[in-house]
PDB file of C-alpha atoms and ligand atoms in Angstrom:
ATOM      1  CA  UNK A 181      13.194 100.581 -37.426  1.00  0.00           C
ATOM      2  CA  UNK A 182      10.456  99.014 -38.877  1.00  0.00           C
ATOM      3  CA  UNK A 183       7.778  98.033 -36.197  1.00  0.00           C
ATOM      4  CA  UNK A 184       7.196  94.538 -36.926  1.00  0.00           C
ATOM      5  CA  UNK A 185       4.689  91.347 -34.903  1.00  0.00           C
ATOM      6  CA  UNK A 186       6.487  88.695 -33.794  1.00  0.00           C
ATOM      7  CA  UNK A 187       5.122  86.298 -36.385  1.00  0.00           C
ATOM      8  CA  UNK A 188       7.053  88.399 -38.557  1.00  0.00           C
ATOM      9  CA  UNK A 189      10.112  88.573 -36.947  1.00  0.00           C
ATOM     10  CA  UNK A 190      10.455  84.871 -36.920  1.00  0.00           C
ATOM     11  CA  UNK A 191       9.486  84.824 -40.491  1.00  0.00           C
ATOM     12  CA  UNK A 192      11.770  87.556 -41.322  1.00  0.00           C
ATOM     13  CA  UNK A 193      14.876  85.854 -39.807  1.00  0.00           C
ATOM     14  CA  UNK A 194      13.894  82.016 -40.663  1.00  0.00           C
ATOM     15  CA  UNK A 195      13.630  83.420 -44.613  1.00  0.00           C
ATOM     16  CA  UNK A 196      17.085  85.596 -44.134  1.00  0.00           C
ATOM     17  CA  UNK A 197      19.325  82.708 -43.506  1.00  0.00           C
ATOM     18  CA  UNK A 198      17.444  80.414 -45.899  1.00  0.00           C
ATOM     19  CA  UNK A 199      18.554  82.876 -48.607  1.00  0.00           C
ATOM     20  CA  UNK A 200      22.020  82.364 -47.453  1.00  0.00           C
ATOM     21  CA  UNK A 201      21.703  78.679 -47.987  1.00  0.00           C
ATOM     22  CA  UNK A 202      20.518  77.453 -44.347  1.00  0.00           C
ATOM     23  CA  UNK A 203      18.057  74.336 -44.024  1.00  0.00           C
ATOM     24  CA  UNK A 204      14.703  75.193 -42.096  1.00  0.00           C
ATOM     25  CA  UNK A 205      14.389  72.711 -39.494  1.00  0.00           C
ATOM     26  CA  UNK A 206      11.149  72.429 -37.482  1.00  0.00           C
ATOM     27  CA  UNK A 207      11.414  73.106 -33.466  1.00  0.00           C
ATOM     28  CA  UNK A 208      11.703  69.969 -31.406  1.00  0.00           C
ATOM     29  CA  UNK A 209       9.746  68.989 -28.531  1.00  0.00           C
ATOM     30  CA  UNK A 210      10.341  71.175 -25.252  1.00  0.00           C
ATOM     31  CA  UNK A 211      10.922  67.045 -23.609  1.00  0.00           C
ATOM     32  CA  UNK A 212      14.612  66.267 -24.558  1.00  0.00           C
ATOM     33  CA  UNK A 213      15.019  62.631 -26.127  1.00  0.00           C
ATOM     34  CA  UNK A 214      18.181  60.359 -25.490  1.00  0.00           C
ATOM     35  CA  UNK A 215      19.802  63.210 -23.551  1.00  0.00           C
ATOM     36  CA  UNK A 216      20.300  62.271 -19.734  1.00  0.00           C
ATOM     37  CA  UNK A 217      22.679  65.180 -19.011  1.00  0.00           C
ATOM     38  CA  UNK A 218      19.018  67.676 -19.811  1.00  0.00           C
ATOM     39  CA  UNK A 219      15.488  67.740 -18.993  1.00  0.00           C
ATOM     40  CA  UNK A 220      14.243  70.015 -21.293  1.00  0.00           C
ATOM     41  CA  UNK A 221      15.247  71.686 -23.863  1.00  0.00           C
ATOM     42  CA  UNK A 222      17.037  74.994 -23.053  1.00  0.00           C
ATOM     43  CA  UNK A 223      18.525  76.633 -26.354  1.00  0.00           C
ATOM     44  CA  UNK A 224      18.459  76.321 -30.216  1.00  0.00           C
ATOM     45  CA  UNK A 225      21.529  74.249 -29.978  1.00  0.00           C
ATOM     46  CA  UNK A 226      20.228  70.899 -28.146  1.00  0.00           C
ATOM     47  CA  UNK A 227      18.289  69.361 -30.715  1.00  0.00           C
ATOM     48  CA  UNK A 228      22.398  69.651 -32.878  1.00  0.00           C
ATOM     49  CA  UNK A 229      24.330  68.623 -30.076  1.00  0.00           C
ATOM     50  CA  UNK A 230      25.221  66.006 -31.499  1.00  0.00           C
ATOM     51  CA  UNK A 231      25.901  67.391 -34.682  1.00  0.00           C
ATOM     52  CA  UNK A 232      28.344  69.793 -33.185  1.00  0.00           C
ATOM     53  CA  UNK A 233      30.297  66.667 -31.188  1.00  0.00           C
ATOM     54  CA  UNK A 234      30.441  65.273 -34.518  1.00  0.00           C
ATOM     55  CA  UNK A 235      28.806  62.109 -33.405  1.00  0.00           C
ATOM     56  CA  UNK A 236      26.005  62.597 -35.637  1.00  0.00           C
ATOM     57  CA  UNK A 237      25.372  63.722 -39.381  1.00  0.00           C
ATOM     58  CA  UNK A 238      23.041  65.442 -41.243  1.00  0.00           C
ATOM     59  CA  UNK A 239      22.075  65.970 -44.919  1.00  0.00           C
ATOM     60  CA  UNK A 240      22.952  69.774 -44.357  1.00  0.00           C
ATOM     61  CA  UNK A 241      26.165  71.759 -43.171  1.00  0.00           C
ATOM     62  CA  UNK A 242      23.821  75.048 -42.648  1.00  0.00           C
ATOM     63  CA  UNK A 243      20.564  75.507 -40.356  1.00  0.00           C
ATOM     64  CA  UNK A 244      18.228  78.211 -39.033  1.00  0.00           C
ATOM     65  CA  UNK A 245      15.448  77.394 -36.421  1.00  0.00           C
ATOM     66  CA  UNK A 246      12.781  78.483 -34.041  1.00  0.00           C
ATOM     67  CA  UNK A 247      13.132  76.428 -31.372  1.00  0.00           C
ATOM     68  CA  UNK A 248      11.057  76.531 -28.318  1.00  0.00           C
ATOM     69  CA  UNK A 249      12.820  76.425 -24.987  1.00  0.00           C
ATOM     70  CA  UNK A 250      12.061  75.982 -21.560  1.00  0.00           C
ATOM     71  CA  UNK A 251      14.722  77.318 -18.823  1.00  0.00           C
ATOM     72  CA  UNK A 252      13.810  75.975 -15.858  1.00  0.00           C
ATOM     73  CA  UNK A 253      16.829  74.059 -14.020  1.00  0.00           C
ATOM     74  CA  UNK A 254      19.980  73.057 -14.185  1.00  0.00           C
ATOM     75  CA  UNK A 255      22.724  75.981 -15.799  1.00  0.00           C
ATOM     76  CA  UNK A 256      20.142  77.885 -17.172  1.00  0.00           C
ATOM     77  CA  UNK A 257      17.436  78.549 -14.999  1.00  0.00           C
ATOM     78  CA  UNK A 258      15.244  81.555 -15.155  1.00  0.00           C
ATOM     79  CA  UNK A 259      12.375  80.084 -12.891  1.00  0.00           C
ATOM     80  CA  UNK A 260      13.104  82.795 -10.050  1.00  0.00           C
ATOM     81  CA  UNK A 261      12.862  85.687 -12.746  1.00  0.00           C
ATOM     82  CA  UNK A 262       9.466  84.981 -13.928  1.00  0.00           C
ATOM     83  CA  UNK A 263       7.149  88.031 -12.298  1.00  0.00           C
ATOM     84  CA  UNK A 264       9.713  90.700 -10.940  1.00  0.00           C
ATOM     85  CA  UNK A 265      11.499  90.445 -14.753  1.00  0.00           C
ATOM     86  CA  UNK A 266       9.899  91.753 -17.347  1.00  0.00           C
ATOM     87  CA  UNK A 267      12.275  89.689 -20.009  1.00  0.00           C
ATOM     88  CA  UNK A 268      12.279  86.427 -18.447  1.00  0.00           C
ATOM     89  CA  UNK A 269       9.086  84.017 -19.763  1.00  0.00           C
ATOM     90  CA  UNK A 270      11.022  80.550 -18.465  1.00  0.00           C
ATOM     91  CA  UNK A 271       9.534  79.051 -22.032  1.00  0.00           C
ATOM     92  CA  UNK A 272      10.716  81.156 -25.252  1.00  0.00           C
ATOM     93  CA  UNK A 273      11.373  80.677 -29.027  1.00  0.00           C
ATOM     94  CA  UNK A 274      15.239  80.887 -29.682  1.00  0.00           C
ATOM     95  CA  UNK A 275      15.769  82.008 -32.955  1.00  0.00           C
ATOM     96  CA  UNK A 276      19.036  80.407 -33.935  1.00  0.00           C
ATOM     97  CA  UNK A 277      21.395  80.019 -37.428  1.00  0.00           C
ATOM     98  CA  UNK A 278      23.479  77.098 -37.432  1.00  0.00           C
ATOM     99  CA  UNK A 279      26.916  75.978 -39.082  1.00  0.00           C
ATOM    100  CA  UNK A 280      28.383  72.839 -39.102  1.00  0.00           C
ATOM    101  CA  UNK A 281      31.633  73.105 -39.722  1.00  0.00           C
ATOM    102  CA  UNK A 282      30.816  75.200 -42.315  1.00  0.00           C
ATOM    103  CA  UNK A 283      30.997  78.821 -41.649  1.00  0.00           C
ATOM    104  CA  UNK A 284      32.725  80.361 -38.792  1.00  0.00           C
ATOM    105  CA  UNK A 285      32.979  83.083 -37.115  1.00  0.00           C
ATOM    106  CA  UNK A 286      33.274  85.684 -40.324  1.00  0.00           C
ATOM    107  CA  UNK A 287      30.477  84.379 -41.809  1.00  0.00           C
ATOM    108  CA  UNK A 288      28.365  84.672 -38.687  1.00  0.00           C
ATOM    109  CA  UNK A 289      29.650  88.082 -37.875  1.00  0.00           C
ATOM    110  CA  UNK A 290      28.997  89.085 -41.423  1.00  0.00           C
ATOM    111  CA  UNK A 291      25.566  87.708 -41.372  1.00  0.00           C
ATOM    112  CA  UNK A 292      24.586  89.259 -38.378  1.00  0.00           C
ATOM    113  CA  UNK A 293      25.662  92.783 -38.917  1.00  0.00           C
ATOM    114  CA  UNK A 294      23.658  92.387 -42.343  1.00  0.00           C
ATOM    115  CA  UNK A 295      20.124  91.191 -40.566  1.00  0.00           C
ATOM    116  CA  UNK A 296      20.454  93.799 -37.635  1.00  0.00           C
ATOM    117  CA  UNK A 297      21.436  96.245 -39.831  1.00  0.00           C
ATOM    118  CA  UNK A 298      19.924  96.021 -42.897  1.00  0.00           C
ATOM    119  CA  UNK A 299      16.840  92.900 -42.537  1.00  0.00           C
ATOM    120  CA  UNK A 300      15.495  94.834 -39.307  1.00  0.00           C
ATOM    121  CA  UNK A 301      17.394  98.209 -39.750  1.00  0.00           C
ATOM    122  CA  UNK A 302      17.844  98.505 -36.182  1.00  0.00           C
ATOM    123  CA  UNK A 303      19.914 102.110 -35.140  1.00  0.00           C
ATOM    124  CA  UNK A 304      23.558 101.555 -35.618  1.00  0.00           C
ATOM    125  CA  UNK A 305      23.932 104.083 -32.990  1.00  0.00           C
ATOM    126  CA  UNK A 306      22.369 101.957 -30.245  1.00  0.00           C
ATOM    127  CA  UNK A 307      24.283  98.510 -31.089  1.00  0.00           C
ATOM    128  CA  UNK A 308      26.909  97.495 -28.463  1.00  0.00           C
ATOM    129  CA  UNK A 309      28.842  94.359 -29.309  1.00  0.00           C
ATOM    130  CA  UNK A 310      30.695  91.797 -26.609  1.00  0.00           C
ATOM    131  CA  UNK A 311      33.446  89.282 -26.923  1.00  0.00           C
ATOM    132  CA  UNK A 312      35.519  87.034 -24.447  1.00  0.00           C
ATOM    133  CA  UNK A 313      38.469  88.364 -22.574  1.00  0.00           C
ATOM    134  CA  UNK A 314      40.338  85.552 -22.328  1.00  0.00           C
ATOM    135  CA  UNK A 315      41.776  83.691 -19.682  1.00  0.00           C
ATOM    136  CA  UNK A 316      44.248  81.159 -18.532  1.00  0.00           C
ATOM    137  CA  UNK A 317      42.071  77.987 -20.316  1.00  0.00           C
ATOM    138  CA  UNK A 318      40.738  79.780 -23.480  1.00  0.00           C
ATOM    139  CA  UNK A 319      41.843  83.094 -25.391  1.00  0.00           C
ATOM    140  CA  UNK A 320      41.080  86.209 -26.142  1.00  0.00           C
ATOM    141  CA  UNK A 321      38.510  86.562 -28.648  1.00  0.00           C
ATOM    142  CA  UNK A 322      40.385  89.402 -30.452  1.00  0.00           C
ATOM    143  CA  UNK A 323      39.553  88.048 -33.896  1.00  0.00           C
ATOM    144  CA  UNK A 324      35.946  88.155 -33.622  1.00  0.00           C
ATOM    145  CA  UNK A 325      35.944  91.914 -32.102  1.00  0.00           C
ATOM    146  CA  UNK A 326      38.276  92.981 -35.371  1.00  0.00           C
ATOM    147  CA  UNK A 327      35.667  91.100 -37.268  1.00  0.00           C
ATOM    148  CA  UNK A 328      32.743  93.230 -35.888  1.00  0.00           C
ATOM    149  CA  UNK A 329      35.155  96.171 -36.279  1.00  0.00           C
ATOM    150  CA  UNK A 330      35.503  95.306 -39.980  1.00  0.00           C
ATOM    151  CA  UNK A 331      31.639  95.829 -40.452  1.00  0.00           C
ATOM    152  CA  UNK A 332      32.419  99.375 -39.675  1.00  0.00           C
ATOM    153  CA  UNK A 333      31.581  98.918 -35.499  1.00  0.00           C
ATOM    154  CA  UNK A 334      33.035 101.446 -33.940  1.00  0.00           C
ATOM    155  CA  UNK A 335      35.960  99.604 -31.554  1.00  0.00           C
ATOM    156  CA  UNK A 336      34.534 101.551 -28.725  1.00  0.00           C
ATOM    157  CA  UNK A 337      31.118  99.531 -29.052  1.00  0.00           C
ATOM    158  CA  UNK A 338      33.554  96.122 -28.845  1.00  0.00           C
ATOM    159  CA  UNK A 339      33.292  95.241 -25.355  1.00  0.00           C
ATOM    160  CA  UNK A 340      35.350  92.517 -23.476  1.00  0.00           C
ATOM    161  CA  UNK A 341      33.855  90.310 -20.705  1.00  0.00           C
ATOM    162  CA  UNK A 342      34.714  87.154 -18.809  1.00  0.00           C
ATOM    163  CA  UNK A 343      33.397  83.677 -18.668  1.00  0.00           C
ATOM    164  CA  UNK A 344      29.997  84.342 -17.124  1.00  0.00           C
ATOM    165  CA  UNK A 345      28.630  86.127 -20.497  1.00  0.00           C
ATOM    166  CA  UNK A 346      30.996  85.407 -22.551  1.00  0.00           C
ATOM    167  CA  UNK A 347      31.902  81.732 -22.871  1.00  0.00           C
ATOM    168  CA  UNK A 348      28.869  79.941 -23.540  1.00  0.00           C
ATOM    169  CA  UNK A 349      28.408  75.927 -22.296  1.00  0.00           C
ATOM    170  CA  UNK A 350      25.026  74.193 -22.635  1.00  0.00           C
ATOM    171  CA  UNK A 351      25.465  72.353 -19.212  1.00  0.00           C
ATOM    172  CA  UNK A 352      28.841  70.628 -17.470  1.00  0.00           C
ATOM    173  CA  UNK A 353      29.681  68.269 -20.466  1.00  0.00           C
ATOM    174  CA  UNK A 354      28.952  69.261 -24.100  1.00  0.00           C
ATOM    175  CA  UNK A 355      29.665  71.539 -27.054  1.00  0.00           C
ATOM    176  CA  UNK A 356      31.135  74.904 -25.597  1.00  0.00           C
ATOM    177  CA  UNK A 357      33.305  77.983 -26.853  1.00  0.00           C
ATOM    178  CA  UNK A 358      33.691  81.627 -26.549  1.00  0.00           C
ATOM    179  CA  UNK A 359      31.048  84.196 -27.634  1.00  0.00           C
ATOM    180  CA  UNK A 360      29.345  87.506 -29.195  1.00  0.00           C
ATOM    181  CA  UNK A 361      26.456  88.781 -27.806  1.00  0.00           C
ATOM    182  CA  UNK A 362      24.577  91.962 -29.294  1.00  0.00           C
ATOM    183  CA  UNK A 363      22.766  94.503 -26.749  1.00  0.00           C
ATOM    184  CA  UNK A 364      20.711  97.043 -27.749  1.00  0.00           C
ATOM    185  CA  UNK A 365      19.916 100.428 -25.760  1.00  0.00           C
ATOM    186  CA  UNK A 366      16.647 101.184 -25.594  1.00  0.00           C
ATOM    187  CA  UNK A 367      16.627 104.359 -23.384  1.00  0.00           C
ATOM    188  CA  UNK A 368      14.801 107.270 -24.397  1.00  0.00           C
ATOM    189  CA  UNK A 369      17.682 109.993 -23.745  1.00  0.00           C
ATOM    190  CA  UNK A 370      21.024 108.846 -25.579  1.00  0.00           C
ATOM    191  CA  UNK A 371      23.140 110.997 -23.940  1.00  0.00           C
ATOM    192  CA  UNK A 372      23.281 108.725 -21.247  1.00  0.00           C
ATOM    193  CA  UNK A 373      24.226 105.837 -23.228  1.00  0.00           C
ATOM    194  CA  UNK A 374      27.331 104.172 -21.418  1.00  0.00           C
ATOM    195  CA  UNK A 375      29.829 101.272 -21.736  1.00  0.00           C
ATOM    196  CA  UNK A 376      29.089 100.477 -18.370  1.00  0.00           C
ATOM    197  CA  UNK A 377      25.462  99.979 -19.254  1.00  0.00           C
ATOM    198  CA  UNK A 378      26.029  96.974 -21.102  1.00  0.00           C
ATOM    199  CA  UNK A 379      25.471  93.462 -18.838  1.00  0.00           C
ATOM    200  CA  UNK A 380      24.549  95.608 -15.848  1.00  0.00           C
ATOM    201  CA  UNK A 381      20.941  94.900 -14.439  1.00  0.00           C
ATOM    202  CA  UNK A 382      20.367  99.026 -16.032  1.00  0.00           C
ATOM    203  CA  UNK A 383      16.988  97.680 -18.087  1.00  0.00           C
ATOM    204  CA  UNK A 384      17.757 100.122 -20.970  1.00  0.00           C
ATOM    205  CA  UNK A 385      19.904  97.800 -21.793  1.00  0.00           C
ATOM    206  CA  UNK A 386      18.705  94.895 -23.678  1.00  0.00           C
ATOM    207  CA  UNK A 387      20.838  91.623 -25.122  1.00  0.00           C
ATOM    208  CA  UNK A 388      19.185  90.290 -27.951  1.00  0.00           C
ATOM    209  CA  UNK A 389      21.199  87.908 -29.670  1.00  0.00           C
ATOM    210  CA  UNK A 390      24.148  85.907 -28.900  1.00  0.00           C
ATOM    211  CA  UNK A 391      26.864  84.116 -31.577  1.00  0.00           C
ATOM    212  CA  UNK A 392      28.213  80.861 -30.138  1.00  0.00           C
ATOM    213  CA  UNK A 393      31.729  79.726 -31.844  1.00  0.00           C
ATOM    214  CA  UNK A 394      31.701  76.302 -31.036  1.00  0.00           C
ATOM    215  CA  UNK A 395      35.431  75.341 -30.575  1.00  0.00           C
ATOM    216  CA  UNK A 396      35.794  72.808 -27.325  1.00  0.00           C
ATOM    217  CA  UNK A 397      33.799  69.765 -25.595  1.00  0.00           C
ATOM    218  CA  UNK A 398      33.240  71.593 -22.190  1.00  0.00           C
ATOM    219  CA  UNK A 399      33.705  68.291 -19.475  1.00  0.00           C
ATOM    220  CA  UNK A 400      37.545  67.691 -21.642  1.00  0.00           C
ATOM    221  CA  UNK A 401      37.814  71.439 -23.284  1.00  0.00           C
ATOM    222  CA  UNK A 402      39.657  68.977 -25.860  1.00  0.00           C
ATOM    223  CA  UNK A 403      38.755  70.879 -29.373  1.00  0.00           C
ATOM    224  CA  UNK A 404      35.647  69.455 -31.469  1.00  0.00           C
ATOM    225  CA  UNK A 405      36.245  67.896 -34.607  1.00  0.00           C
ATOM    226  CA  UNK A 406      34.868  71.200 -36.442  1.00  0.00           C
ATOM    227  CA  UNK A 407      34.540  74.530 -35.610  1.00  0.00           C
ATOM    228  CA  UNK A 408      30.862  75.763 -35.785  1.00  0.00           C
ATOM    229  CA  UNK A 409      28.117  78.511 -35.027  1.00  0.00           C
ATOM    230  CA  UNK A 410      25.490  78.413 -32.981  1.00  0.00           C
ATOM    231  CA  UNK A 411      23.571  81.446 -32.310  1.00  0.00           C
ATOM    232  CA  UNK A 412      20.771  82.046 -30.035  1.00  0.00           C
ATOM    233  CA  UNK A 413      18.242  85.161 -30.421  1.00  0.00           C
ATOM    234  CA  UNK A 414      15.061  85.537 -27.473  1.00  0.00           C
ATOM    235  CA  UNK A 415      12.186  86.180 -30.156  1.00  0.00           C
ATOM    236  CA  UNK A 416      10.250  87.776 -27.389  1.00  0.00           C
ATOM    237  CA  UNK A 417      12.911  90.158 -26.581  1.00  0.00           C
ATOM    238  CA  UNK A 418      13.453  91.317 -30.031  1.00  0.00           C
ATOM    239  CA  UNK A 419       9.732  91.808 -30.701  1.00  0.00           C
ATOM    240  CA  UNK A 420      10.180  94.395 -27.577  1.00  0.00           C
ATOM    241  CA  UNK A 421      12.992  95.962 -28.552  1.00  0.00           C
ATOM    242  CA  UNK A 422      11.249  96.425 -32.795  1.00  0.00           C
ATOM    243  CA  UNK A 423       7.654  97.120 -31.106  1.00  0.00           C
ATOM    244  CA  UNK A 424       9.203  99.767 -28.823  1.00  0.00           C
ATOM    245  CA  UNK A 425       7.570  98.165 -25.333  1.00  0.00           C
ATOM    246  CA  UNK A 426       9.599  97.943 -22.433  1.00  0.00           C
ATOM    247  CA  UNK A 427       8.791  94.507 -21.798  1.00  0.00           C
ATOM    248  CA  UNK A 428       8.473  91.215 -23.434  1.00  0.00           C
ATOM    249  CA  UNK A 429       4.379  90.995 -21.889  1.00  0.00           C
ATOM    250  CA  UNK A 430       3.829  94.134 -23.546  1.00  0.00           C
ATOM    251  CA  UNK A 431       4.411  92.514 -27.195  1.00  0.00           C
ATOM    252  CA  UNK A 432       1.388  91.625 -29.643  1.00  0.00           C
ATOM    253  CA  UNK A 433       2.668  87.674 -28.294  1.00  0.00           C
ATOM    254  CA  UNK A 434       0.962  88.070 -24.955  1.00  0.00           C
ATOM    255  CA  UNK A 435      -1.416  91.590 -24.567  1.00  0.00           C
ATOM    256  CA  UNK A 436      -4.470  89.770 -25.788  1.00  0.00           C
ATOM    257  CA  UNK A 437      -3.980  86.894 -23.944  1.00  0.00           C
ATOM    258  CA  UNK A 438      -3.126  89.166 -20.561  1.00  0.00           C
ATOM    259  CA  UNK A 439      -6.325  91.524 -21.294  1.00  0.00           C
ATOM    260  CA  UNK A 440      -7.966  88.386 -21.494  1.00  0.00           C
ATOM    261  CA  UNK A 441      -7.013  87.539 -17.947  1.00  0.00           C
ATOM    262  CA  UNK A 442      -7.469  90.107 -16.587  1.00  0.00           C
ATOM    263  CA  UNK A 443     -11.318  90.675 -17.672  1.00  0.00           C
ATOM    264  CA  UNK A 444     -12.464  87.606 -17.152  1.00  0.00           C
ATOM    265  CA  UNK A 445     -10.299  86.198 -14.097  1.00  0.00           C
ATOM    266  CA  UNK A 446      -8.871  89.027 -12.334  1.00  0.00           C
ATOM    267  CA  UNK A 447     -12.083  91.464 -12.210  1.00  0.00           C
ATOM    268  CA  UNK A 448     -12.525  90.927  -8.596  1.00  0.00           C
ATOM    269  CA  UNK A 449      -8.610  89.544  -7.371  1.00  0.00           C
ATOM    270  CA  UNK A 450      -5.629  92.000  -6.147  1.00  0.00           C
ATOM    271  CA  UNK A 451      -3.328  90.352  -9.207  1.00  0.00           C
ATOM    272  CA  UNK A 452      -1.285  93.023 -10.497  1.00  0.00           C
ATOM    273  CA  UNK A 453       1.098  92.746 -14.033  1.00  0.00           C
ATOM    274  CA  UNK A 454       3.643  90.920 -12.349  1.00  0.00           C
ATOM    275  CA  UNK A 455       1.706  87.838 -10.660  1.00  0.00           C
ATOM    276  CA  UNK A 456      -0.074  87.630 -14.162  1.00  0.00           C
ATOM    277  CA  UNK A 457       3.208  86.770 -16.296  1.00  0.00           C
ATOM    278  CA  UNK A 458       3.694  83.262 -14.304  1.00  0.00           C
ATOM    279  CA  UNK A 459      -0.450  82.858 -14.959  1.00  0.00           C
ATOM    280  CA  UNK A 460       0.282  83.465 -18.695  1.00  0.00           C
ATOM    281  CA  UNK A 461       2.992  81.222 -19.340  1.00  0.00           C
ATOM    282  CA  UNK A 462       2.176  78.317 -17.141  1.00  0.00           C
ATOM    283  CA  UNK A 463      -0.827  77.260 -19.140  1.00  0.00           C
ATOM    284  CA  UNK A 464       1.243  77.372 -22.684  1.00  0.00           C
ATOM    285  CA  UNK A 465       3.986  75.476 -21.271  1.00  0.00           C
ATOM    286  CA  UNK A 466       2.102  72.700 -20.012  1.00  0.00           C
ATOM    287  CA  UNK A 467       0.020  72.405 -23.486  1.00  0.00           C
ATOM    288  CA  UNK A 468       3.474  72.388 -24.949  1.00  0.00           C
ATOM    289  CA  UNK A 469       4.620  69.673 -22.706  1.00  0.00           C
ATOM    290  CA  UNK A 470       1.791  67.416 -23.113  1.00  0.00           C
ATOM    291  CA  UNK A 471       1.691  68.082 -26.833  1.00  0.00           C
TER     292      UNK A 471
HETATM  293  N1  LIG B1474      23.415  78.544 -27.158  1.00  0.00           N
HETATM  294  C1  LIG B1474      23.497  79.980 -27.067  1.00  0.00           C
HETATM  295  C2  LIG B1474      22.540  80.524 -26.062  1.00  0.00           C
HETATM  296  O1  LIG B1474      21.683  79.841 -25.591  1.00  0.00           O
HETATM  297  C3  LIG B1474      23.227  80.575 -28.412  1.00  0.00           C
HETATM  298  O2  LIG B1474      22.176  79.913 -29.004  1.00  0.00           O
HETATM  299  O3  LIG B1474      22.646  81.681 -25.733  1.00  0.00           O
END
């Protein structure tokens, strides 16, 4: 695994899907416009929601962003994680590919296993894939875990999980439907790599990247007009997982900035490396908000 900055992982993945014929679209503000159901922006998918309810068009059926995000109420809330985690910032980038009714979920699948696997060569042996387990309202999500198995996943590494990490909604109304995520495990010994590992607070464990198939409207579940992708992957976390730190403050994104803190703030203060992460993130989300 190549050990690569973060600039260059969002390069790296912004210039992957372009070659596969996906429209670069700048991040949005963090400050969501016209949207009274969401304060701020809280995945890759807001600035499209539209898009996916088919309400709006665009000149492109393909997209890939980096989209900053800010999790900070409502269904996705990290607020109470900032300090004792050390992979939750509140504010991220969400690196994200988008279809629109274009590709679905062989094309992402196919994608995905080629970037992990081949754009950032990340060990095979370490790769642990999820998909829903169906239930009485949605079901099983057998075709995406035989499309994983396909790409020569072992069907051992398919794992099956319910609503809570696998069927993703943005908030109580809007574009919903089940999903893949990818976790990678990141422990030194692999002989204790387990199953059971995977979605358990165990932090060799890390999820990196999750595939959205967009199929339902979640306040109606009625189907949307098209079936799409939207895929969300923490930029953060993968720079800790390709750098080899064990967490996201330890990545080239935030040592200088914490070094700087602590020799010129902290020299003569009791803050330790977990009080600092809320110090480092609350000034860069309020010069994002006012920008
Ligand atoms: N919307 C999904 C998420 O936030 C994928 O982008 O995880």
């Amino acid at each position: 695994m190549e050990k690569l900055s973060t600039a260059q992982i969002r390069e790296r993945y912004l210039a992957f899907f372009e070659r596969y014929g996906h429209t670069r679209v700048p991040s949005t503000s963090l400050v969501v416009a016209d949207d009274p159901t969401l304060l701020f922006v809280n995945s890759g998918m807001v600035p499209f929601k539209d898009v996916f309810l088919g309400v709006e068009k665009r000149p492109y059926t393909r997209a890939v962003t980096a989209q900053k995000c800010l999790r900070v109420s409502g269904k996705h809330n990290d607020l109470d994680e900032v300090g004792p985690s050390p992979r939750h910032q509140t504010f991220f980038e969400m690196l994200g590919n988008f279809s629109f009714g274009d590709y679905f979920k062989a094309g992402a699948i196919e994608m995905a296993w080629q970037l992990l696997t081949e754009e950032f060569k990340l060990p095979v042996e370490r790769l642990w894939l999820t998909v829903f387990e169906g239930d009485d309202e949605v079901p099983a999500d057998d075709e995406a875990a035989n499309l994983w198995i396909a790409q020569g996943v072992d069907p051992a590494r398919v794992l099956r999980f319910g609503r809570k990490d696998n069927l993703w909604v943005m908030g109580d109304s809007g574009p919903c439907g089940p999903n893949s995520e990818i976790t990678v495990y990141t422990g030194d010994d692999m002989s204790k790599m387990r199953a059971a590992g995977v979605n358990s607070d165990d932090p060799d464990y890390v999820e990196i990247w999750n595939n959205v198939f967009m199929q339902y409207e979640r306040a109606t579940m009625q189907k949307l007009p098209a079936q799409s992708v939207d895929t969300g992957m923490g930029l953060e976390r993968m720079a800790m997982v390709m750098q080899g730190v064990r967490s996201n403050y330890d990545t080239d994104a935030f040592v200088r900035i914490i070094a700087r803190i602590m020799a010129e703030l902290a020299a003569t203060s009791c803050i330790t490396g977990r009080s600092l992460r809320p110090i480092v993130l609350w000034p860069i989300t309020a010069a994002l908000l006012r920008s």
